[in-house]
Every structure is written in C-alpha cells, then in structure tokens.
PDB file of C-alpha atoms in Angstrom:
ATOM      1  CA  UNK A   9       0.000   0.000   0.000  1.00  0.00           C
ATOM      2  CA  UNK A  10       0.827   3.509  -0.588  1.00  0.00           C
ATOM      3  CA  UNK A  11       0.960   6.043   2.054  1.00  0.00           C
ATOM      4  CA  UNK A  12       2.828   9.148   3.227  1.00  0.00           C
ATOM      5  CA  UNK A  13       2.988  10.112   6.748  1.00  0.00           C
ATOM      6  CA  UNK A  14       3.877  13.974   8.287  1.00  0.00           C
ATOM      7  CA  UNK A  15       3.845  13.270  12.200  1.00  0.00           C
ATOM      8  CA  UNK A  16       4.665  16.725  12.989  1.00  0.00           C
ATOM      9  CA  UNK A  17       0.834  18.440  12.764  1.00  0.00           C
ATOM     10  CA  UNK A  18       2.570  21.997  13.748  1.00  0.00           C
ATOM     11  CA  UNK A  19       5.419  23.361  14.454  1.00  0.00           C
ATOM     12  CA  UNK A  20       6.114  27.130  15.534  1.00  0.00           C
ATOM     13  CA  UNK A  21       9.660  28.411  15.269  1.00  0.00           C
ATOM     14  CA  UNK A  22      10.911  31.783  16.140  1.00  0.00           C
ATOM     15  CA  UNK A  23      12.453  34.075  12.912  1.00  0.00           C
ATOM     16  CA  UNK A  24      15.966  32.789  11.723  1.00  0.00           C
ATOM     17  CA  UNK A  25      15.275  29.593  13.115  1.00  0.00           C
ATOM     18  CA  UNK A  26      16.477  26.210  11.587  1.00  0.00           C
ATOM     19  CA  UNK A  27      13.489  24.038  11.222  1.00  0.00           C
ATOM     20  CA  UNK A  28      13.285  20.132   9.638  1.00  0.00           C
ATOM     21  CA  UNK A  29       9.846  18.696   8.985  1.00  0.00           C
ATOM     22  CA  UNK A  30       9.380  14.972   8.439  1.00  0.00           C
ATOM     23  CA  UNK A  31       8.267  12.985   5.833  1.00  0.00           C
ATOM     24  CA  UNK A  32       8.480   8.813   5.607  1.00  0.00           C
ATOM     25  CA  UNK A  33       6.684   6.727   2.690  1.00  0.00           C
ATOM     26  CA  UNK A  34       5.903   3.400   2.176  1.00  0.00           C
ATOM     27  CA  UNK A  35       5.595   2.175  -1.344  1.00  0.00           C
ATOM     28  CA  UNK A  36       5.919  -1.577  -3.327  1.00  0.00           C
ATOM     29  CA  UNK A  37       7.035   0.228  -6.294  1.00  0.00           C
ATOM     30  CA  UNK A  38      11.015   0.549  -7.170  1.00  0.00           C
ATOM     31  CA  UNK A  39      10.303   3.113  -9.485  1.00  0.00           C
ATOM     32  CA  UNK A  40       8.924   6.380  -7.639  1.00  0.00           C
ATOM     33  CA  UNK A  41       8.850   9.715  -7.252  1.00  0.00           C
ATOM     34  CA  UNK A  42       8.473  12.277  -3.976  1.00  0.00           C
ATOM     35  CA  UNK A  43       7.648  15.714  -3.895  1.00  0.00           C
ATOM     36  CA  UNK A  44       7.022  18.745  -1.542  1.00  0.00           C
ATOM     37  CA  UNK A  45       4.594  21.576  -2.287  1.00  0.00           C
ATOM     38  CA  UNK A  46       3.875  24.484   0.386  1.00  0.00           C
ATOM     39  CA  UNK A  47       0.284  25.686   0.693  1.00  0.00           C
ATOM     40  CA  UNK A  48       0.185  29.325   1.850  1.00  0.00           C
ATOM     41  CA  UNK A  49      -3.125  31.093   2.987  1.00  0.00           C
ATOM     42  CA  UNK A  50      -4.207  31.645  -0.340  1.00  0.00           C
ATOM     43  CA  UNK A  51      -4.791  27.776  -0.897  1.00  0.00           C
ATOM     44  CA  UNK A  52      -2.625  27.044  -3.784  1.00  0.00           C
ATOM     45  CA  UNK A  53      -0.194  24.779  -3.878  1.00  0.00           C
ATOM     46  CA  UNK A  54       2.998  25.417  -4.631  1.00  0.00           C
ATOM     47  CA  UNK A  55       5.876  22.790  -6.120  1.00  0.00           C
ATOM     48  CA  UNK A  56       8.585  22.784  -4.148  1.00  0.00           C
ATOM     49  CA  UNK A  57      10.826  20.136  -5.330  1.00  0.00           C
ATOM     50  CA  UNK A  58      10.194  16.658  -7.274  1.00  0.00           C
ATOM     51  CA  UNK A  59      12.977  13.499  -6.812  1.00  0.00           C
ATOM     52  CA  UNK A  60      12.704  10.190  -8.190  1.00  0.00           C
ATOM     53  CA  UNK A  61      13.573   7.071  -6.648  1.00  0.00           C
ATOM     54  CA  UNK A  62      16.884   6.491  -8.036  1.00  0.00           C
ATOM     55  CA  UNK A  63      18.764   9.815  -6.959  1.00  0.00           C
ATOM     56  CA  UNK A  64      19.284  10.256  -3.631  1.00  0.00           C
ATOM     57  CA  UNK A  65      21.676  12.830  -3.629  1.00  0.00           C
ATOM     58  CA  UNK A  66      20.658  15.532  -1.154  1.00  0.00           C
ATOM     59  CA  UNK A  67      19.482  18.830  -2.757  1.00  0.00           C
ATOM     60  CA  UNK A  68      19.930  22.456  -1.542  1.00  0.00           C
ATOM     61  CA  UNK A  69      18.147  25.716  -2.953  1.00  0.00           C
ATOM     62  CA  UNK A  70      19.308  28.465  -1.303  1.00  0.00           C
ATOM     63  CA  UNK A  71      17.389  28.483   2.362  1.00  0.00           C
ATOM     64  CA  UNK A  72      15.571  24.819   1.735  1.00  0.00           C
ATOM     65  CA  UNK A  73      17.439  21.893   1.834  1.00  0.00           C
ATOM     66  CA  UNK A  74      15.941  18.061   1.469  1.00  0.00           C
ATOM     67  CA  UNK A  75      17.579  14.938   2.578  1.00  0.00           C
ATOM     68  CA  UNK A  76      16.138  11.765   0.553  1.00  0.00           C
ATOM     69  CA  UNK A  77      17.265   8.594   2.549  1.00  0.00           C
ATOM     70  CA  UNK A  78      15.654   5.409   0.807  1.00  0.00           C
ATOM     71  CA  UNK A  79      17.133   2.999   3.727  1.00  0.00           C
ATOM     72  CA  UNK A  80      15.084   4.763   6.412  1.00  0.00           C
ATOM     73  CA  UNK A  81      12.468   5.266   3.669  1.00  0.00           C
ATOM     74  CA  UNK A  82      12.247   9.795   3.871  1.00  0.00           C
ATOM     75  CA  UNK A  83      12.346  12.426   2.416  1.00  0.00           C
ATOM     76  CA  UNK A  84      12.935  15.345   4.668  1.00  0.00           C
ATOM     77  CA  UNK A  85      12.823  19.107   4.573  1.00  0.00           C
ATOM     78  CA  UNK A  86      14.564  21.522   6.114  1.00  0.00           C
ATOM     79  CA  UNK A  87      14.462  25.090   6.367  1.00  0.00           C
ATOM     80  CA  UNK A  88      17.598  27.144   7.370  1.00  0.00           C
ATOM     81  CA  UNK A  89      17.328  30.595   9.229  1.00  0.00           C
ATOM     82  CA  UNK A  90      13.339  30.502   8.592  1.00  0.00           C
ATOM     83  CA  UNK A  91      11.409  33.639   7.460  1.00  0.00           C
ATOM     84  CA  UNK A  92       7.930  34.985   8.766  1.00  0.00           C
ATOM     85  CA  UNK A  93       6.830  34.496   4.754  1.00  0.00           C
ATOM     86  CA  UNK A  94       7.829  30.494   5.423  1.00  0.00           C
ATOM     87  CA  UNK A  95       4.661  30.168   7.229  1.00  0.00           C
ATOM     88  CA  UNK A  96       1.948  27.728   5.637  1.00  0.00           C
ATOM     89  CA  UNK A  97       1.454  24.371   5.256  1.00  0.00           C
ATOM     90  CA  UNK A  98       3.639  21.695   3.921  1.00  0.00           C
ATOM     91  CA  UNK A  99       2.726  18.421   2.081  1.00  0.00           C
ATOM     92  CA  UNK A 100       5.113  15.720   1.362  1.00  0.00           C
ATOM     93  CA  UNK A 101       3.544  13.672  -1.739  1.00  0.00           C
ATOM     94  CA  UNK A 102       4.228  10.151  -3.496  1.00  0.00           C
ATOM     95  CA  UNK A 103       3.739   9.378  -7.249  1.00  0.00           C
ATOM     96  CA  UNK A 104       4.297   5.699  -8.409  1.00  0.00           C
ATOM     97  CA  UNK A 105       6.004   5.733 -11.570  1.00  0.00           C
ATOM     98  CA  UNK A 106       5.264   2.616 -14.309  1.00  0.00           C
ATOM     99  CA  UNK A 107       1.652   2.524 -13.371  1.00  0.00           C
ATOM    100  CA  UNK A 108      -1.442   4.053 -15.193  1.00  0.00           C
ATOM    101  CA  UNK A 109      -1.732   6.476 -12.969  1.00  0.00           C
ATOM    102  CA  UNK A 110       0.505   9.093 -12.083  1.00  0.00           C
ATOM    103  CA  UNK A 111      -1.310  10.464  -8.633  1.00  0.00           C
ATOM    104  CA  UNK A 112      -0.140  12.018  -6.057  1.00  0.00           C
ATOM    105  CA  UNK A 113      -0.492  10.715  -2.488  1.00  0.00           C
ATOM    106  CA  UNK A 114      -0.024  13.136   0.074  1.00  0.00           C
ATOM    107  CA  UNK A 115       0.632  13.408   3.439  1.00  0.00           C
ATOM    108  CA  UNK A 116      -1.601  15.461   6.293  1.00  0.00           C
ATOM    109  CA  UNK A 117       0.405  18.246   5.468  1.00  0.00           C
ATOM    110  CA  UNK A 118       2.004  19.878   8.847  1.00  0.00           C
ATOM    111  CA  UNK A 119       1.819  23.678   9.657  1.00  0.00           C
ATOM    112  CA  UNK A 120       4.952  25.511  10.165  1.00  0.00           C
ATOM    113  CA  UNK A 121       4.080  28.964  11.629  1.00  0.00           C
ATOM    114  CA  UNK A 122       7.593  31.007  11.461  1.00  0.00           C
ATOM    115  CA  UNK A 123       7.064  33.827  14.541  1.00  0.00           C
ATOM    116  CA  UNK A 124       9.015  37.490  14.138  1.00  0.00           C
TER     117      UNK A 124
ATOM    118  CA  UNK B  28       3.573  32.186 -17.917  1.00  0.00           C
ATOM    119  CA  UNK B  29       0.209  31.955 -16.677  1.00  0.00           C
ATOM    120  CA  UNK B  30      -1.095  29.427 -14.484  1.00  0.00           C
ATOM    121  CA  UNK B  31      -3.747  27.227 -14.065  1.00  0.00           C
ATOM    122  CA  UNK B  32      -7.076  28.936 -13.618  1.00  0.00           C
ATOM    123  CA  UNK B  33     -10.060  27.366 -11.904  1.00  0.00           C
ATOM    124  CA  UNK B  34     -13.487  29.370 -10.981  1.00  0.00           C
ATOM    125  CA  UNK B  35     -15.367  30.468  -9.197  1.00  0.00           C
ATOM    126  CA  UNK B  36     -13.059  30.613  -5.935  1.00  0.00           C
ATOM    127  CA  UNK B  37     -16.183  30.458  -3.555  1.00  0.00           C
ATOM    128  CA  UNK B  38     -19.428  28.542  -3.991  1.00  0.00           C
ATOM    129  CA  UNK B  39     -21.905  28.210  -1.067  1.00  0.00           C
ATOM    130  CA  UNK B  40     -25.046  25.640  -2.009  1.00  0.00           C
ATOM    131  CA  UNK B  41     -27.753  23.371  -0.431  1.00  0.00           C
ATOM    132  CA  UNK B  42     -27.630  19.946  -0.046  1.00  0.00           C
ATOM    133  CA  UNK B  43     -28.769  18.120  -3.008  1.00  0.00           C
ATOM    134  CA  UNK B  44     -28.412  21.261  -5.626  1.00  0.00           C
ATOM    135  CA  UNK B  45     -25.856  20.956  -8.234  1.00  0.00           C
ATOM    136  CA  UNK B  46     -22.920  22.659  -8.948  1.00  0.00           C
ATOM    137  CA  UNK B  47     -19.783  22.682 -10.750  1.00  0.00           C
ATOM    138  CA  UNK B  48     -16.217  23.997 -11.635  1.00  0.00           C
ATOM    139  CA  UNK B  49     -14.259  25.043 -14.423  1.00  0.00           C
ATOM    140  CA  UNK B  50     -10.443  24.820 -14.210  1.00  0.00           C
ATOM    141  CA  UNK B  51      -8.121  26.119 -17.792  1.00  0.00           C
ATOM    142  CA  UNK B  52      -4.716  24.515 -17.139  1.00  0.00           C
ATOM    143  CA  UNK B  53      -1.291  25.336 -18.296  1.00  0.00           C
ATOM    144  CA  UNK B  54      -0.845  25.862 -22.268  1.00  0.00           C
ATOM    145  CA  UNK B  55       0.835  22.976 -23.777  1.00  0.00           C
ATOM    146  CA  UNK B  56      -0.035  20.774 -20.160  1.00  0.00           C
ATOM    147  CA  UNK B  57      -1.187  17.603 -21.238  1.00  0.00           C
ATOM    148  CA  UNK B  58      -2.388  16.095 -18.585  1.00  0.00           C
ATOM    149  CA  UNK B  59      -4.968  17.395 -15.810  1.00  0.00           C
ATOM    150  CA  UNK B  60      -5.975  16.395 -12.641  1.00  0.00           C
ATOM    151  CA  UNK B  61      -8.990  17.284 -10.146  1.00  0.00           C
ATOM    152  CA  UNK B  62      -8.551  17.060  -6.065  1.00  0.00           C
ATOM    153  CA  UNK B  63     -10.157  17.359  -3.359  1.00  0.00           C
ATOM    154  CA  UNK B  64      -9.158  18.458   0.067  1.00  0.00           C
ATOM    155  CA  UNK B  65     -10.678  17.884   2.683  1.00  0.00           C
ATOM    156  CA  UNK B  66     -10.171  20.801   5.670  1.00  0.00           C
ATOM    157  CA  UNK B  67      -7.380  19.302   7.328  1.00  0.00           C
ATOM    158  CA  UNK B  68      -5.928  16.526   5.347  1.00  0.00           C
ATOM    159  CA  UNK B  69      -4.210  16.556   2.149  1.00  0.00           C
ATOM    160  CA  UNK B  70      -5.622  16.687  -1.550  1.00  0.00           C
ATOM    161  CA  UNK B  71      -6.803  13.373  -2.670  1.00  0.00           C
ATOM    162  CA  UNK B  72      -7.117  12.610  -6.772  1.00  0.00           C
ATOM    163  CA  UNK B  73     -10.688  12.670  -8.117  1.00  0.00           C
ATOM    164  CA  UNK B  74      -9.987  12.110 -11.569  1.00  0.00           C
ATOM    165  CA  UNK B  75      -7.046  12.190 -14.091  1.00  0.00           C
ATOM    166  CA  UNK B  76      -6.882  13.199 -17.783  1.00  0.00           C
ATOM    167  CA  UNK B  77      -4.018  12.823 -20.273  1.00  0.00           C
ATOM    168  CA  UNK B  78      -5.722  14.847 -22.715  1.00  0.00           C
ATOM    169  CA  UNK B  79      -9.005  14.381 -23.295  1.00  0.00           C
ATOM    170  CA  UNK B  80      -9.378  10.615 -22.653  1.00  0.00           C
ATOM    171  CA  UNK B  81      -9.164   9.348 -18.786  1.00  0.00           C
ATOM    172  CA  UNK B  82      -6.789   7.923 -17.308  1.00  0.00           C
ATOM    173  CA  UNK B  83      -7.419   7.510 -13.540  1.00  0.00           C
ATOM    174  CA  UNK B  84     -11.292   7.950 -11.918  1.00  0.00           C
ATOM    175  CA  UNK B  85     -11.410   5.336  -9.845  1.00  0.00           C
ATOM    176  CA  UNK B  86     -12.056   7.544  -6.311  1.00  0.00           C
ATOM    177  CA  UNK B  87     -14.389   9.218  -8.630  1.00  0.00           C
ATOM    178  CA  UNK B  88     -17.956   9.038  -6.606  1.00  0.00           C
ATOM    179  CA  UNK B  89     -19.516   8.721 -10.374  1.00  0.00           C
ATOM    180  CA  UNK B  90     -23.423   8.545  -8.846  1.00  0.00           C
ATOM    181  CA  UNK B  91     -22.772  11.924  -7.874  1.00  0.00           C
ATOM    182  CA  UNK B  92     -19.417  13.696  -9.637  1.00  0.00           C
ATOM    183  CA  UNK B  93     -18.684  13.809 -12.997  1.00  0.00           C
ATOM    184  CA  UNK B  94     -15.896  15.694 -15.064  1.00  0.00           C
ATOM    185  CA  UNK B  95     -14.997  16.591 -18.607  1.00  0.00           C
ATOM    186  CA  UNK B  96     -11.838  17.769 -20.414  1.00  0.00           C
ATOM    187  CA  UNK B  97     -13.456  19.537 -23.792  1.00  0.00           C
ATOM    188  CA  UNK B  98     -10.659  19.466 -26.570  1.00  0.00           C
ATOM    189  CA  UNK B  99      -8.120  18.314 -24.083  1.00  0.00           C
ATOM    190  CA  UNK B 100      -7.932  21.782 -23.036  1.00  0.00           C
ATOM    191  CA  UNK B 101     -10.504  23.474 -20.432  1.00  0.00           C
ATOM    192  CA  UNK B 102     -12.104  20.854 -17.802  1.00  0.00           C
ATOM    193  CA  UNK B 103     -15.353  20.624 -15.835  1.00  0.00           C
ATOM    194  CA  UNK B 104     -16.189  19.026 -12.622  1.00  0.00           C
ATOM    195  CA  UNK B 105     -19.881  18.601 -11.821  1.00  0.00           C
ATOM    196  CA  UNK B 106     -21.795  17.880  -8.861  1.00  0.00           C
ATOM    197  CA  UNK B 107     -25.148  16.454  -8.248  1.00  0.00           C
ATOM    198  CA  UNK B 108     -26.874  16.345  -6.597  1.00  0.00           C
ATOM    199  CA  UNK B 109     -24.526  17.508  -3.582  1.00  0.00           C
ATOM    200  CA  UNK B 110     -24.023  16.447  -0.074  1.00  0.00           C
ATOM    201  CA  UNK B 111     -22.593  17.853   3.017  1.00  0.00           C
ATOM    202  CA  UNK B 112     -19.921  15.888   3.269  1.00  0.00           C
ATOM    203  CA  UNK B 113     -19.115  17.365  -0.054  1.00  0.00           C
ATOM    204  CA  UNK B 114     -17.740  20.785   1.637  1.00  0.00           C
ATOM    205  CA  UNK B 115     -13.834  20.749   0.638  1.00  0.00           C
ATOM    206  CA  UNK B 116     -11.167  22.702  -1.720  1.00  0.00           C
ATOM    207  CA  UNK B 117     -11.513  21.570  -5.141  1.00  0.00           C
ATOM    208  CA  UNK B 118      -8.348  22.008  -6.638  1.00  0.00           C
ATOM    209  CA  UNK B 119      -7.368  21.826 -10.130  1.00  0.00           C
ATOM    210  CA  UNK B 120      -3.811  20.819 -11.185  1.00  0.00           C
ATOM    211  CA  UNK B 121      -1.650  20.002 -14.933  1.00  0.00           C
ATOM    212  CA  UNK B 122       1.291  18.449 -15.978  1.00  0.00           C
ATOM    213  CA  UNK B 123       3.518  18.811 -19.244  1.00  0.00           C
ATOM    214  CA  UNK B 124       3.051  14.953 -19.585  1.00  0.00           C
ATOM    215  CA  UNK B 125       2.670  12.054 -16.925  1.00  0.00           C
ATOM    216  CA  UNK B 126       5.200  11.400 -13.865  1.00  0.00           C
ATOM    217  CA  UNK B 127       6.205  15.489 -14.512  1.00  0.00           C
ATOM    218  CA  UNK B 128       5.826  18.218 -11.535  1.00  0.00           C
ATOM    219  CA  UNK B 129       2.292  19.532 -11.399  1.00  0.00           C
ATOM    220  CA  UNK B 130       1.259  22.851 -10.641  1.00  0.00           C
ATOM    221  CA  UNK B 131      -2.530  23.970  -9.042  1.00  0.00           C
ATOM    222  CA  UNK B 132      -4.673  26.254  -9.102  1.00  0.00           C
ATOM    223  CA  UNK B 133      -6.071  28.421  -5.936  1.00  0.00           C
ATOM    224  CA  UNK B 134      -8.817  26.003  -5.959  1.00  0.00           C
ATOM    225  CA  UNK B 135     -12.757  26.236  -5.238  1.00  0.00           C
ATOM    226  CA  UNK B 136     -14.231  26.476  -2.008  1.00  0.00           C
ATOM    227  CA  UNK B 137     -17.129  24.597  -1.616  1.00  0.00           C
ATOM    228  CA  UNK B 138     -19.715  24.980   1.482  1.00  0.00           C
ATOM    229  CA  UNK B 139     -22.901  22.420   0.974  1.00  0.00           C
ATOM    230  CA  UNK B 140     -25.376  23.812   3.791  1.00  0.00           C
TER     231      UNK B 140
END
C-alpha cells in the first residue's frame, strides 16, 4: 500500500530559526517519485521540489534543503534561518512511476508557523 | 507564464443542488488532474486526464461527480446532486506529460449547507 505520513501536525519556530519537517513513505514500487509543495493562505499549492527514486543525492536551494534517505524510507525538509513568509502548510507527496496512474499521495500536510 | 485557472473561488449551495467547476490549465499541459481536500488533510485525486481521454477515476464518486476535459484543453467538474460531506477545496492541477511536476490552481471552495 501507498501512504505518506507527516507526524509533525505543527510546528512554531521563532524568525531565523532552523526548522526540519518529516516525511516517511511506504511504497511496493522501485520506481517512484516524492515531492514537496507548500500551501500558503491563499490555498494554492505550490511545487517545491520533485525526486525520483533512483537519486538520492541531497538537494539544496538556497534556504531549503531536502535529505532523501531510501534505507530509512524519507524524504525530509529543512528550512535554514526561517522567514515569517515560510509560514503555511507543507505536504510531502508520493507518485508511483510505471503505473497508469501518475497520482499524487499526500501526506496530512504539517503547519509551520515562522514567529518574528 | 500563466497558471492554471479554476473558478469560481467560492461557492456556497444546499444539499442536493448541483454545482460545478471550471479549471483552464497550463498551455501545452497535457495532462490534468482534479482534487479534493478535505479541511485538514491533504488533496486526494478525483480524476485524471491525459488529454481528453481518462486515465485515472477510480475515487471518482460517479453517482454523484462527474468531469470533462473539452478538446483536451478546459475541464469541468460537476456535482449532483450535492451532499454535506461534499464541503472541501476543489483544486485543479496540470502536468507537461505524466510522472512530470504539477502545478494547481487556488482552488474552489465549496460549502454544501
């Protein structure tokens, strides 16, 4: 079975803060793909960052970071010296890849509120 | 670029009325999907176009919810007749082509009172 799990509902961090939220899958598939979108206020959601299942190389953009570990089966996020404009909600998503469908399963999605 | 478009952003009905959504994707986006999400969880697929043919529906409720891709361009997603347990963020998302990043709309509110 497919499913994505965020454990951390909310978490509130003072400005400049380092902050990691959790993600950990569980898929059949070798062939995969994870994702992270943020959903501000406004309600859309916004791509982050897609990986597939064969590159686990760790990736930085400048303040967001994401470490991919396939032995401990996540795909974590982490924010370095967090901004007020950080706060929202994140979702950590699957995708199977070879099958007819290409959804997206997401997590609960956990709020990050980044306090001045 | 512009990105995906979905109306209206609000709808409040009563139980058992119909109603329904229009989303315009990305230009050149292939493929199209509708969510739903719940308040407090995260989106979960309706239905999934690569095109204008179908290519995922099965958490479709299809006695009540029914969508259209016209041309393999604009898309529709009707309800009726609604419930309550139909309240949720519709959102509307599309993809270049299959197993690429997708990008949503702002999605449509829906109240059923």
């Amino acid at each position: 079975a497919q499913k994505v799990t965020q454990a951390q509902t909310e978490i509130s961090v003072v400005e400049k803060e380092d902050v990691t939220l959790d993600c950990v899958y569980e898929t059949r598939d070798t062939t995969y793909y994870l994702f992270w979108y943020k959903q501000p206020p406004s309600g859309e959601l916004v791509f982050l960052i897609r990986r597939n299942s064969f590159d686990e190389q760790n990736e930085i953009s400048g303040r967001y970071s994401w470490n991919f570990q396939k032995s401990t089966s996540s795909f974590n996020f982490t924010i370095t010296a967090s901004q007020v404009v950080d706060s929202a909600v994140y979702f950590c998503a699957l995708s199977e890849g070879g099958r007819n469908t290409d959804k997206l399963i997401f997590g609960t999605g956990t709020r990050l509120q980044v306090f001045p | 670029e512009a990105g995906v478009a979905q109306s209206p952003r609000y709808k409040i009905i009563e139980k058992r009325q119909s109603v329904a959504f229009w989303c315009n994707p990305i230009s050149g986006h292939a493929t199209l999907y509708w969510y739903q999400q719940i308040l407090g969880q995260g989106p979960k697929l309706l239905i999934q176009f690569q095109n204008n043919g179908v290519v995922d529906d099965s958490q479709l409720p299809k006695d009540r919810f029914s969508a259209e891709r016209l041309k393999g361009v604009d898309s529709t997603l009707k309800i009726q007749p609604a419930k309550l347990e139909d309240s949720a963020v519709y959102l509307c998302a599309s993809s270049l082509n299959r197993n690429t990043e997708a990008f949503f709309g702002q999605g449509t509110r829906l109240t059923v009172v």
